[in-house]
XYZ file of C-alpha atoms in Angstrom:
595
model
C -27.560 4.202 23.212
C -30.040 1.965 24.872
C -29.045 -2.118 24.062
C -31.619 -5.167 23.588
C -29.500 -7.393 25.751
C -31.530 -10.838 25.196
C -28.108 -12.682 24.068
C -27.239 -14.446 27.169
C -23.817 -12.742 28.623
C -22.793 -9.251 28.283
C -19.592 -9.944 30.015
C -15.958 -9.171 29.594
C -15.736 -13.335 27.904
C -14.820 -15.451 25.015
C -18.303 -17.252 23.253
C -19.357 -18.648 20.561
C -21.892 -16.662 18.383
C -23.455 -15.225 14.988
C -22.583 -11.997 14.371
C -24.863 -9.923 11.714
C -23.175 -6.970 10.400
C -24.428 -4.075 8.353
C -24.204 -0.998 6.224
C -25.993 1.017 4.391
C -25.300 0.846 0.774
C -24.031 3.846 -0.583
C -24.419 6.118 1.933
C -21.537 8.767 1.289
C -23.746 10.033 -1.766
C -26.887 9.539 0.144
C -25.038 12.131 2.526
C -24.220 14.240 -0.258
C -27.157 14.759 -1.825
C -29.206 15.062 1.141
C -27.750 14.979 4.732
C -30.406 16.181 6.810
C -32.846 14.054 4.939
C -30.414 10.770 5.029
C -29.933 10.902 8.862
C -33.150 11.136 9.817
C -34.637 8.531 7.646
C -31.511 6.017 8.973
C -32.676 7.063 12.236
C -36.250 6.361 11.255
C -35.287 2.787 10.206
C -33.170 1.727 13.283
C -36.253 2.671 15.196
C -38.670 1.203 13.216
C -37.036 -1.372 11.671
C -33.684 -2.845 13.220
C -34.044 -2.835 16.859
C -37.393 -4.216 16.739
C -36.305 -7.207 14.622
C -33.050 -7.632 16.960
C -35.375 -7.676 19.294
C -38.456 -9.988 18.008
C -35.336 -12.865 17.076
C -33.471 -12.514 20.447
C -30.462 -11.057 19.795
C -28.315 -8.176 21.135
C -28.039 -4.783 19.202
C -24.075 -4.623 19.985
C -23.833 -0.741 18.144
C -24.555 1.315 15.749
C -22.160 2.562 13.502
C -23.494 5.445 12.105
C -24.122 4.002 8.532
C -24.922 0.348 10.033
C -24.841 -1.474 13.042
C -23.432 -4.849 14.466
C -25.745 -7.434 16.687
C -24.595 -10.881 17.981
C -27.241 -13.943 18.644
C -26.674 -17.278 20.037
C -28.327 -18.989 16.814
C -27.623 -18.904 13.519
C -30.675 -19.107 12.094
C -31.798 -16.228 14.200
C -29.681 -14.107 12.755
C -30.153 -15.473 9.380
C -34.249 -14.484 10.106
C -33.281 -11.457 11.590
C -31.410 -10.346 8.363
C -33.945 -11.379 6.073
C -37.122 -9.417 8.068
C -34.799 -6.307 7.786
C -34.238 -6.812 4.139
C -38.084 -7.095 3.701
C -38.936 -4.491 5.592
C -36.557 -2.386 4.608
C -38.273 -2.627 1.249
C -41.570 -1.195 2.717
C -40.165 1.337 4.656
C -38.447 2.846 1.414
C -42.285 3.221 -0.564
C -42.962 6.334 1.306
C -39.297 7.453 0.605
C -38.619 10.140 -1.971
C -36.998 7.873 -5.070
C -33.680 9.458 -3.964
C -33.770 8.961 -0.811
C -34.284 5.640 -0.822
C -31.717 3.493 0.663
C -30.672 -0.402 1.483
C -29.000 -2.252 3.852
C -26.166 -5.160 2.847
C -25.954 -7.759 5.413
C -23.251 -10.406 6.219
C -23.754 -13.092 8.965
C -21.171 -15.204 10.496
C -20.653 -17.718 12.870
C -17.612 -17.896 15.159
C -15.381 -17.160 18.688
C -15.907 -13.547 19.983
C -14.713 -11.133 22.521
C -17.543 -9.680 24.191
C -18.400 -7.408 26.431
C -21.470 -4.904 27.368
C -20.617 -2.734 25.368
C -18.898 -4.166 21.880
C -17.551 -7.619 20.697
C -14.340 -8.281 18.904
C -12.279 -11.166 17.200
C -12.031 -13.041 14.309
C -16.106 -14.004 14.241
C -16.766 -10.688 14.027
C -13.701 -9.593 11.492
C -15.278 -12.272 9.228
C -19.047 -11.001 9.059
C -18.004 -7.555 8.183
C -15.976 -8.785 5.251
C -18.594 -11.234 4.189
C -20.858 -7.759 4.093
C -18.607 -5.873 2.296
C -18.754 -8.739 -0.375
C -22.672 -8.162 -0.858
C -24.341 -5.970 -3.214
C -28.017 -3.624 -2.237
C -30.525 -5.735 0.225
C -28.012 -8.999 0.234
C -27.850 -10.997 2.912
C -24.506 -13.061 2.588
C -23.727 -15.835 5.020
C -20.108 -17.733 5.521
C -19.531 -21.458 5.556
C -19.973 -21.738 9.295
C -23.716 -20.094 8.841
C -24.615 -22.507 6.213
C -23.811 -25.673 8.196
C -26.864 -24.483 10.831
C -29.200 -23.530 8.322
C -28.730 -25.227 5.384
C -30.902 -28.226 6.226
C -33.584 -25.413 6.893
C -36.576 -25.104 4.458
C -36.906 -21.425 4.738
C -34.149 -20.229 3.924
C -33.219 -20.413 -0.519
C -29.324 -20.493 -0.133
C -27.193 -20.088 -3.552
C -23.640 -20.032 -3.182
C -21.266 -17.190 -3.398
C -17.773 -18.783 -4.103
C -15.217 -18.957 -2.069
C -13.244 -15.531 -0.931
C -9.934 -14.462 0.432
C -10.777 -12.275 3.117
C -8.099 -9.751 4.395
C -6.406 -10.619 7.276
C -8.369 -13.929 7.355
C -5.396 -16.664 6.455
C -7.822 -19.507 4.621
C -10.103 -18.707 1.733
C -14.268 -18.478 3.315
C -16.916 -20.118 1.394
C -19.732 -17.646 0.748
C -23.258 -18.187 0.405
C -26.093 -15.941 -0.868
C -29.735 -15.775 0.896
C -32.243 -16.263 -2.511
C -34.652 -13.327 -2.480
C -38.348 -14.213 -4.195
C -38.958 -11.410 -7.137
C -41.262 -10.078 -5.725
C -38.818 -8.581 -2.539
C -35.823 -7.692 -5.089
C -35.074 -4.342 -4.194
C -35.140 -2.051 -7.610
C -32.247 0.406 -7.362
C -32.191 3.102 -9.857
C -29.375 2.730 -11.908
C -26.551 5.845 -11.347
C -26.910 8.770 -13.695
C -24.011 9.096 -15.560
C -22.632 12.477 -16.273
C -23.292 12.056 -20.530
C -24.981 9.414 -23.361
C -21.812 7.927 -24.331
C -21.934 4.020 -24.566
C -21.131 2.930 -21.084
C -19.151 -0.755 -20.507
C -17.733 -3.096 -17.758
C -14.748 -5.298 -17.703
C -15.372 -7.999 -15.302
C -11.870 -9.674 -14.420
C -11.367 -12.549 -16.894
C -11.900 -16.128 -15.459
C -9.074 -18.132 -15.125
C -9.425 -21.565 -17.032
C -6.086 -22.737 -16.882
C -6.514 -25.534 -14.157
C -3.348 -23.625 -12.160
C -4.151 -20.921 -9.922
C -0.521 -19.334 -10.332
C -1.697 -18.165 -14.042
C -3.994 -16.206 -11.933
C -2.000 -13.196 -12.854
C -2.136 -13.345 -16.466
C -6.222 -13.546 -16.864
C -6.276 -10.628 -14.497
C -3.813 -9.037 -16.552
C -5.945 -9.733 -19.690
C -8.450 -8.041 -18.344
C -6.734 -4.765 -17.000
C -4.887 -4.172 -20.474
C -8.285 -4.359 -22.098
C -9.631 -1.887 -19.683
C -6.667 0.287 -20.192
C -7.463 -0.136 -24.174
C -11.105 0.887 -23.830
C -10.643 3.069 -21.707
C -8.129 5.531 -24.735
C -11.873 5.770 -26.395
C -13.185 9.175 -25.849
C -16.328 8.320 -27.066
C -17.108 4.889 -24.240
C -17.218 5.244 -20.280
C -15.783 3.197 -19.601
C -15.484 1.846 -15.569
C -11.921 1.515 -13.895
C -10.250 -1.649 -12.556
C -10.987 -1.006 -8.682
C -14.584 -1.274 -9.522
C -14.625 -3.948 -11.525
C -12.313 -6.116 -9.814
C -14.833 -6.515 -6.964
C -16.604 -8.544 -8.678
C -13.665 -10.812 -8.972
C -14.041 -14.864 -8.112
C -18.145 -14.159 -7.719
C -20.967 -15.777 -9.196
C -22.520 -12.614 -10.411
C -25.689 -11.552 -12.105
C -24.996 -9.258 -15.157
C -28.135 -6.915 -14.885
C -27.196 -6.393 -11.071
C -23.666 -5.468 -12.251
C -25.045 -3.496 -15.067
C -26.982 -1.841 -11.804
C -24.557 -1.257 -9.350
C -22.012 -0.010 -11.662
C -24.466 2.076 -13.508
C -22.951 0.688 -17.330
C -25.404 0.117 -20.377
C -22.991 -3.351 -21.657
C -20.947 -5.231 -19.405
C -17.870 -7.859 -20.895
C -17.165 -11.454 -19.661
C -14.557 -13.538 -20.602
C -12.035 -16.418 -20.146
C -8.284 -17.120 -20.392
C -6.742 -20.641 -20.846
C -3.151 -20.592 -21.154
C -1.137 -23.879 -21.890
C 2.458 -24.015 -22.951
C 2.813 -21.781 -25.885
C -1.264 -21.770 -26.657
C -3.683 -19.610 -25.546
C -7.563 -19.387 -25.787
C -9.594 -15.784 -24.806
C -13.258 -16.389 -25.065
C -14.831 -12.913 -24.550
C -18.757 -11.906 -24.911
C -20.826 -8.568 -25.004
C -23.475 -8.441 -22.936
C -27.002 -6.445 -22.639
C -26.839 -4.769 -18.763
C -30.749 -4.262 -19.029
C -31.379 -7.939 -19.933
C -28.765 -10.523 -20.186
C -28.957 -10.912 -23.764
C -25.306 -11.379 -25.698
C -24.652 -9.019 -28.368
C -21.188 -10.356 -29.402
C -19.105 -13.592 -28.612
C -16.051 -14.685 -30.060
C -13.428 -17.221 -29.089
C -9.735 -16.709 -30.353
C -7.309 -19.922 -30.216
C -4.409 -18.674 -30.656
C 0.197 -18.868 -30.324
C 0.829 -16.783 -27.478
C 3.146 -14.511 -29.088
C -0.393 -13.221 -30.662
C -1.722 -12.534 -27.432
C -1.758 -8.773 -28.542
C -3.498 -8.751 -31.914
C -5.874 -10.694 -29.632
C -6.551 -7.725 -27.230
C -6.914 -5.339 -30.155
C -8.918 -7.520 -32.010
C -11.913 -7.629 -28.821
C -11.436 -4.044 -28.334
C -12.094 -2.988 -32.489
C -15.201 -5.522 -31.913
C -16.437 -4.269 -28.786
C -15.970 -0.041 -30.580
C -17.931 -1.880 -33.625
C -20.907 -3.414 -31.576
C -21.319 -0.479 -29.689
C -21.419 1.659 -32.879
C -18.507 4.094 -31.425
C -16.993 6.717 -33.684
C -13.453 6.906 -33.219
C -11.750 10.455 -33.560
C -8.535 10.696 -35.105
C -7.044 11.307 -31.769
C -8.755 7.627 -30.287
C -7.275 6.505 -32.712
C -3.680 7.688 -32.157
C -3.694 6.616 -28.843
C -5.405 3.360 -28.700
C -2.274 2.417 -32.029
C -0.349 3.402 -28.972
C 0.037 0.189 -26.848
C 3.068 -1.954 -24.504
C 4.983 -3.635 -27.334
C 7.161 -6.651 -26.297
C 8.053 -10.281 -26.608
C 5.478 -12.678 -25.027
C 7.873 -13.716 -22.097
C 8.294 -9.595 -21.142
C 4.785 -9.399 -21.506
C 4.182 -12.603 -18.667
C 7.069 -11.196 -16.532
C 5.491 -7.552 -16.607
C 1.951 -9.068 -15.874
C 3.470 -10.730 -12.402
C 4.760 -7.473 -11.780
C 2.528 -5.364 -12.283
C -0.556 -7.212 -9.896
C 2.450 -7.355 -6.942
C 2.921 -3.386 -7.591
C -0.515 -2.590 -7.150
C -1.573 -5.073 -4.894
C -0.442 -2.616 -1.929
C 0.746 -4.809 0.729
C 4.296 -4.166 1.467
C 5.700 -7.879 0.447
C 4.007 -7.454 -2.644
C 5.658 -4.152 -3.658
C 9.190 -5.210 -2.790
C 8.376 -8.981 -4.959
C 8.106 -6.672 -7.952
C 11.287 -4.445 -7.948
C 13.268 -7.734 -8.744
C 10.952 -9.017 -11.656
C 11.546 -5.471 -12.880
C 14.916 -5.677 -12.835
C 14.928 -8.984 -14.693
C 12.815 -7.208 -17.607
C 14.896 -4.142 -17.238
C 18.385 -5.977 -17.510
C 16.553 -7.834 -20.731
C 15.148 -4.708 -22.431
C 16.046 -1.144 -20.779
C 13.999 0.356 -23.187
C 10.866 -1.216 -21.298
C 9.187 1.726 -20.432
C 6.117 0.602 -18.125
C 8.844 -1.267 -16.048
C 11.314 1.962 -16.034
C 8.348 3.392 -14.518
C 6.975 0.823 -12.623
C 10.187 0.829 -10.232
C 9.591 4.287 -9.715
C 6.207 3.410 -8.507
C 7.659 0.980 -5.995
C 10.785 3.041 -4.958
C 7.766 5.579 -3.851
C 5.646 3.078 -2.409
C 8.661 2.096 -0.189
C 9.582 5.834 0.378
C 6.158 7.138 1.334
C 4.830 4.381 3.781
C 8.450 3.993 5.257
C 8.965 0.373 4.312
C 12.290 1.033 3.998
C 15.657 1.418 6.169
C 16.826 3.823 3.645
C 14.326 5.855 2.327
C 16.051 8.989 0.702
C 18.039 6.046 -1.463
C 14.391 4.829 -2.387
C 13.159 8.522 -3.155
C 16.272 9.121 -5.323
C 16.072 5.649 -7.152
C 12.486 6.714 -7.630
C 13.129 10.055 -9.103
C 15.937 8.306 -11.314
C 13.380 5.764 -12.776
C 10.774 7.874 -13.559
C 13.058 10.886 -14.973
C 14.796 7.976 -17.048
C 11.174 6.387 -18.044
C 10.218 10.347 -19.302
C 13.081 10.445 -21.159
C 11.978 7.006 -23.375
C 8.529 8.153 -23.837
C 6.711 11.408 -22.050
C 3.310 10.293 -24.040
C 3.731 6.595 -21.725
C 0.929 6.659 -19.064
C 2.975 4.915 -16.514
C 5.727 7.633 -17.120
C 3.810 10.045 -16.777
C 1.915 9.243 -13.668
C 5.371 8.196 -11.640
C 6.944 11.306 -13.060
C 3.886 13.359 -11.641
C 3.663 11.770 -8.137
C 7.870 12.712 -8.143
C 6.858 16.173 -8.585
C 4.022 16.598 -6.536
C 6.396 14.695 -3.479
C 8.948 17.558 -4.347
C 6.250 20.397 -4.367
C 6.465 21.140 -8.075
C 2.754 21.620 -8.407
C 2.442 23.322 -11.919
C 4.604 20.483 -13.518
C 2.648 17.358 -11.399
C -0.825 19.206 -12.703
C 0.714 19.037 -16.401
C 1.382 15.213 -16.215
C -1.813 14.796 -14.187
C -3.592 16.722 -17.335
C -1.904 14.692 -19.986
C -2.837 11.440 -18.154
C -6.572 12.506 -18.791
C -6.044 13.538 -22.334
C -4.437 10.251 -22.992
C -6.612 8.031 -20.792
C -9.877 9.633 -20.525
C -11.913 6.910 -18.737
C -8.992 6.106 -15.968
C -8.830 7.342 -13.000
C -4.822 8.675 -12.453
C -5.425 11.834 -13.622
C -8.069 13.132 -11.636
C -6.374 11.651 -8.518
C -3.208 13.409 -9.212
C -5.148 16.330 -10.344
C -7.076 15.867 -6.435
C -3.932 15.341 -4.545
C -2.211 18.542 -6.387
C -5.418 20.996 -5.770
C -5.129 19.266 -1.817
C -2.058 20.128 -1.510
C -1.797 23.870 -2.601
C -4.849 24.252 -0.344
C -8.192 23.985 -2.373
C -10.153 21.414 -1.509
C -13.581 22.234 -3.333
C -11.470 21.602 -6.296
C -9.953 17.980 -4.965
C -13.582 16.855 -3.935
C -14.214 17.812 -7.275
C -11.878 15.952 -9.291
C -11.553 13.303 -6.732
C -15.445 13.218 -7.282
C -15.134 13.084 -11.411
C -12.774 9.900 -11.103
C -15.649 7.881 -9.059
C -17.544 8.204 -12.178
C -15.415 6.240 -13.845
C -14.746 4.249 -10.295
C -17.782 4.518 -8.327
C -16.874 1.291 -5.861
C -13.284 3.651 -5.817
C -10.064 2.581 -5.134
C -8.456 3.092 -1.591
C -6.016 5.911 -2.384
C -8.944 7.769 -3.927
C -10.955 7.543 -0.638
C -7.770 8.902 1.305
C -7.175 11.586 -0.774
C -11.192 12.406 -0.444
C -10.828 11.948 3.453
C -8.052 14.276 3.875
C -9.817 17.026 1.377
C -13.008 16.574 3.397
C -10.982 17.488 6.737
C -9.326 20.381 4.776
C -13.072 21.569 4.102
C -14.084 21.385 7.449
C -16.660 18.843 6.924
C -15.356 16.617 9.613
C -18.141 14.276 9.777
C -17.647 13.431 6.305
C -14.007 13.053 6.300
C -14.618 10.620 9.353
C -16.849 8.421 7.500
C -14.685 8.915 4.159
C -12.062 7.728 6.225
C -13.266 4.637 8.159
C -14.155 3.438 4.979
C -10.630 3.621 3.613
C -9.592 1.569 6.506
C -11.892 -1.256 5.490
C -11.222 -1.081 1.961
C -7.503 -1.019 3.363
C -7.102 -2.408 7.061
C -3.085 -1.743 6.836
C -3.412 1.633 6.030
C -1.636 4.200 8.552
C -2.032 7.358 7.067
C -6.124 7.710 7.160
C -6.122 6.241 11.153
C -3.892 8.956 11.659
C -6.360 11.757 10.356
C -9.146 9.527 12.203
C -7.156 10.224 15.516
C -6.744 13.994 14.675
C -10.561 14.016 14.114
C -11.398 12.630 17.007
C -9.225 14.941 19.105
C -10.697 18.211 17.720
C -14.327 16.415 18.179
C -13.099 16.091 21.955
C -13.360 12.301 21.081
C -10.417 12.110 23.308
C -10.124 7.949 24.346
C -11.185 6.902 20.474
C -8.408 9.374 19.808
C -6.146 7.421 21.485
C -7.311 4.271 20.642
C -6.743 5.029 16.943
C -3.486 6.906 17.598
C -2.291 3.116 19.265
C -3.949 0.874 16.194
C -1.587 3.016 13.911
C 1.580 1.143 15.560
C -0.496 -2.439 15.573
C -0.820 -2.039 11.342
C 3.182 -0.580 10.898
C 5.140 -0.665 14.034
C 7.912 1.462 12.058
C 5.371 4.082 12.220
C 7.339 7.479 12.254
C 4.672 10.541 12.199
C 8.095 13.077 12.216
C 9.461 11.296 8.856
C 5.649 11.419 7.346
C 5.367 14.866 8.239
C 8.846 15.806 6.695
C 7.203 14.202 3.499
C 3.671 16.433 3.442
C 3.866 18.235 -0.114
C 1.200 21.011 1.103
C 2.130 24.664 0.175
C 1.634 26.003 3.647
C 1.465 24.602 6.654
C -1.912 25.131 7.741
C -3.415 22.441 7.318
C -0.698 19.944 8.740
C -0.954 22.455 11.622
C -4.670 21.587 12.509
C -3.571 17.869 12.013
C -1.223 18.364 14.631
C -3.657 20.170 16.559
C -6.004 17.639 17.104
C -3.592 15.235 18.544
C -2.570 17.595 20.859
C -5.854 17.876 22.129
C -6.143 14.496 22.788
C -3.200 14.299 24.682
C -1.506 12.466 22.042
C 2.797 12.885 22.463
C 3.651 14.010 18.714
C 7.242 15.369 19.238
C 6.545 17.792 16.120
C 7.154 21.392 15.957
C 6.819 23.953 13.280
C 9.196 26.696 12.787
């Protein structure tokens, strides 16, 4: 790959710089629906479009990286310029593009200490722009604090901020700032197709109003159950929590939600919780235009948080003119009953359970226990310290992890016995069997998950991961791809799961991509750098092999690839076979053997 190298120093040092980083928006279904098409038109605009503006604002095209590419100048607002003249003419270059092949970049440009040499550049300043451009929506150009202190005394440049963002694996929160686009360069994205005409609806995270940032948990929780309520409504798509939570602590602009998420309505709202008061504030909101259908505020004890909840969700089904069948009905009667202080204590919980870093997980077993010793008859927490048991069983953070495994099987068993219609029993009762390679039974509970929660993602996953692991992936990309309709920014498990199916098919190039973006979504993760090593050994990618094969000990020293192995649920051992294989290629000591 031929580099502009007008950035002074191409060494092996440590300088300052700004780093632009990029992606193409997108670009998994782009590759979908038209590969051949996709990869020459990216080619097309690198050519025409990104090198020559690297180029014409003196900076250094570090790489490309197959759906973007990284470049490092010595000025801010170089880069800054640079991004913008690639957002315009990006916008040109897609009028002679087919309307579904058109495509844009998102842009993030930060300032800060880098590792460079000739050939790539490393370090925190370069962590930090890629996480500022994950942050950005189609054509954005986002810039962090450090950016705006160059250019913000600069006429040409219309900067709106972003709010401030807690980066992973960045320790201190980043202020973000937006570049303002005139109208006449916004970018006009056709809003995703949805798969049928029902009323389609956004969550966004609820805004916490409480004036303490540790009641964080309970506006987020807010929101979830509401999504979880909507979401019982077979007649409303309705979009899952991983998507929406994106969007969480940003100044956003409805319509461009409405956009990106492909939804018809989108709901805001606020939480302000003081002592035993609480106030909701929720409104319905027009995706197309902006305009409110509904608002309502509810002032309220917060023992009534509940009626609350129900009371938004029969006036959201009522604005939105949705017919509810007998069976909606039925389930969405069906919701977590308990004292107000439960409730709280589950909500803290819960968003340290599915937070995924290891700290987290462990932090909720004992706040489960302390609702479990209060009420046993809790059934989301029964099942909730299943979920953890298996979170510390499956990514071996754990000294003892057939003890976690059996305290997980306990919980969930014990949660199925309270109530087998409970969604959280039923999805830690369907993971248990699919870890102990009782496929029929973990495609029963992942079935019942989708005729209870039709609009949530669990069951398709667990349907993906079951039809994975008996060794038919067409059917896990295909269920894996019916849950991203409901979560089409997807969660990180979801993009595993699609990596390793991917690989299974053969479509390596794919599962590559699938997988890399996993690993931003997720930087700890273990599990998808090791299929990114075994890719790269059958691809005779033998040092990146390597290289990846290393990282996985830098994210989880414990790393044990013979105890992960030993926990595979596949049918046959084909598949883990050709994992195997490419390590062995690479040269990679695995110390596994197959009987």
């Amino acid at each position: 790959m031929e580099q502009n190298n007008n950035a002074s120093g191409t060494g092996n040092a440590r300088r300052l710089a700004a780093v632009l980083s990029a992606d193409i928006v997108d670009y998994t279904e782009l590759m979908r629906g038209d590969d051949v098409s996709t990869t020459q038109n990216g080619r097309r605009s690198r050519i025409e479009i990104i090198e020559p503006a690297t180029t014409e604002f003196s900076g250094r095209l570090v790489k490309h990286t197959g759906d973007g590419f990284l470049a490092e100048f010595t000025s801010a607002a170089d880069a800054v310029r640079c991004a913008i003249a690639i957002q315009s003419r990006q916008i040109e270059f897609n009028q002679a593009l087919a309307e579904n092949q058109k495509f844009f970049y998102r842009l993030g440009v930060n300032l800060g200490d880098i590792l460079a040499d000739a050939e790539d550049i490393y370090g925190d300043g370069v962590n930090i722009a890629a996480r500022i451009r994950a942050l950005a929506a189609a054509n954005d150009v986002l810039l962090s604090a450090a950016v705006y202190d160059q250019v913000r005394s600069n006429s040409d440049f219309r900067l709106e901020s972003f709010g401030d963002h807690q980066l992973k694996n960045i320790a201190r929160p980043v202020s973000v700032w937006r570049v303002g686009r005139g109208e006449e360069q916004a970018p006009q994205v056709a809003t995703p197709v949805l798969k049928d005409d029902r009323p389609s609806i956004a969550v966004l995270p609820f805004e916490n109003m409480s004036g303490d940032s540790d009641q964080e948990y309970f506006a987020d929780g807010i929101s979830e159950d509401l999504i979880t309520d909507l979401s019982k409504i077979s007649g409303l798509h309705v979009i899952a929590r991983n998507s929406v939570f994106t969007f969480k602590g940003r100044a956003v602009n409805v319509p461009d939600v409405a956009r990106d998420l492909g939804v018809a309505w989108v709901m805001e709202g606020s939480v302000r919780k003081a002592g035993n008061r609480v106030r909701v504030t929720a409104q319905l909101i027009d995706g197309s235009t902006g305009g409110h259908l509904w608002a309502e505020r509810y002032d309220r004890n917060l023992d009534d948080i509940f009626a609350v909840q129900d009371e938004i969700t029969a006036e959201i089904v009522k604005a939105l003119k949705v017919k509810l069948s007998q069976a909606d009905q039925e389930r969405v009667a069906r919701r977590m009953r308990s004292d107000v202080e439960t409730y709280d204590l589950y909500l803290k919980a819960r968003e340290k359970l599915f937070s995924g870093a290891p700290e987290d997980v462990r932090e909720s077993i004992p706040l489960l226990d302390q609702i479990l010793e209060a009420d046993p008859s809790f059934t989301p927490a029964l099942a909730g310290r299943g979920m953890a048991m298996m979170a510390l069983y499956t990514n071996q953070w754990t000294d003892d992890p057939d003890g976690a495994l059996k305290e997980a099987v306990r919980c969930a068993e014990a949660a199925m016995a309270q109530d087998d219609q409970d969604p959280a029993a039923l999805l830690s009762m369907g993971i248990i069997c699919m870890l102990q390679c009782r496929y029929d039974e973990a495609s029963q509970h992942g079935h019942k998950l989708l005729e209870l929660l039709p609009n949530k993602t669990e069951g398709f996953v667990l349907l993906g991961n079951v039809a994975l692991a008996c060794g038919h992936p067409d059917e896990a990309i295909r269920q894996l791809e019916a849950g991203r309709n409901v979560d089409p920014l997807g969660a990180d498990i979801t993009l595993h799961i699609l990596g390793q199916a991917l690989y299974m098919a053969g479509d390596m190039n794919k599962a590559e991509e699938t997988f890399k973006h996993r690993i931003e979504v997720n930087p700890h993760t273990d599990s998808s750098r090791l299929y990114l090593a075994s890719i790269y050994g059958h691809q005779e990618r033998f040092e990146e092999a390597r290289e990846m094969w290393a990282s996985i000990f830098s994210v989880n020293p414990d790393y044990s690839l013979k105890d992960r192995v030993a926990g595979w649920p596949f049918r046959e051992d084909t598949f883990p076979r050709q994992i195997i294989a490419g390590l062995e290629k690479a040269g990679i000591d695995h110390q596994i053997t197959f009987e």
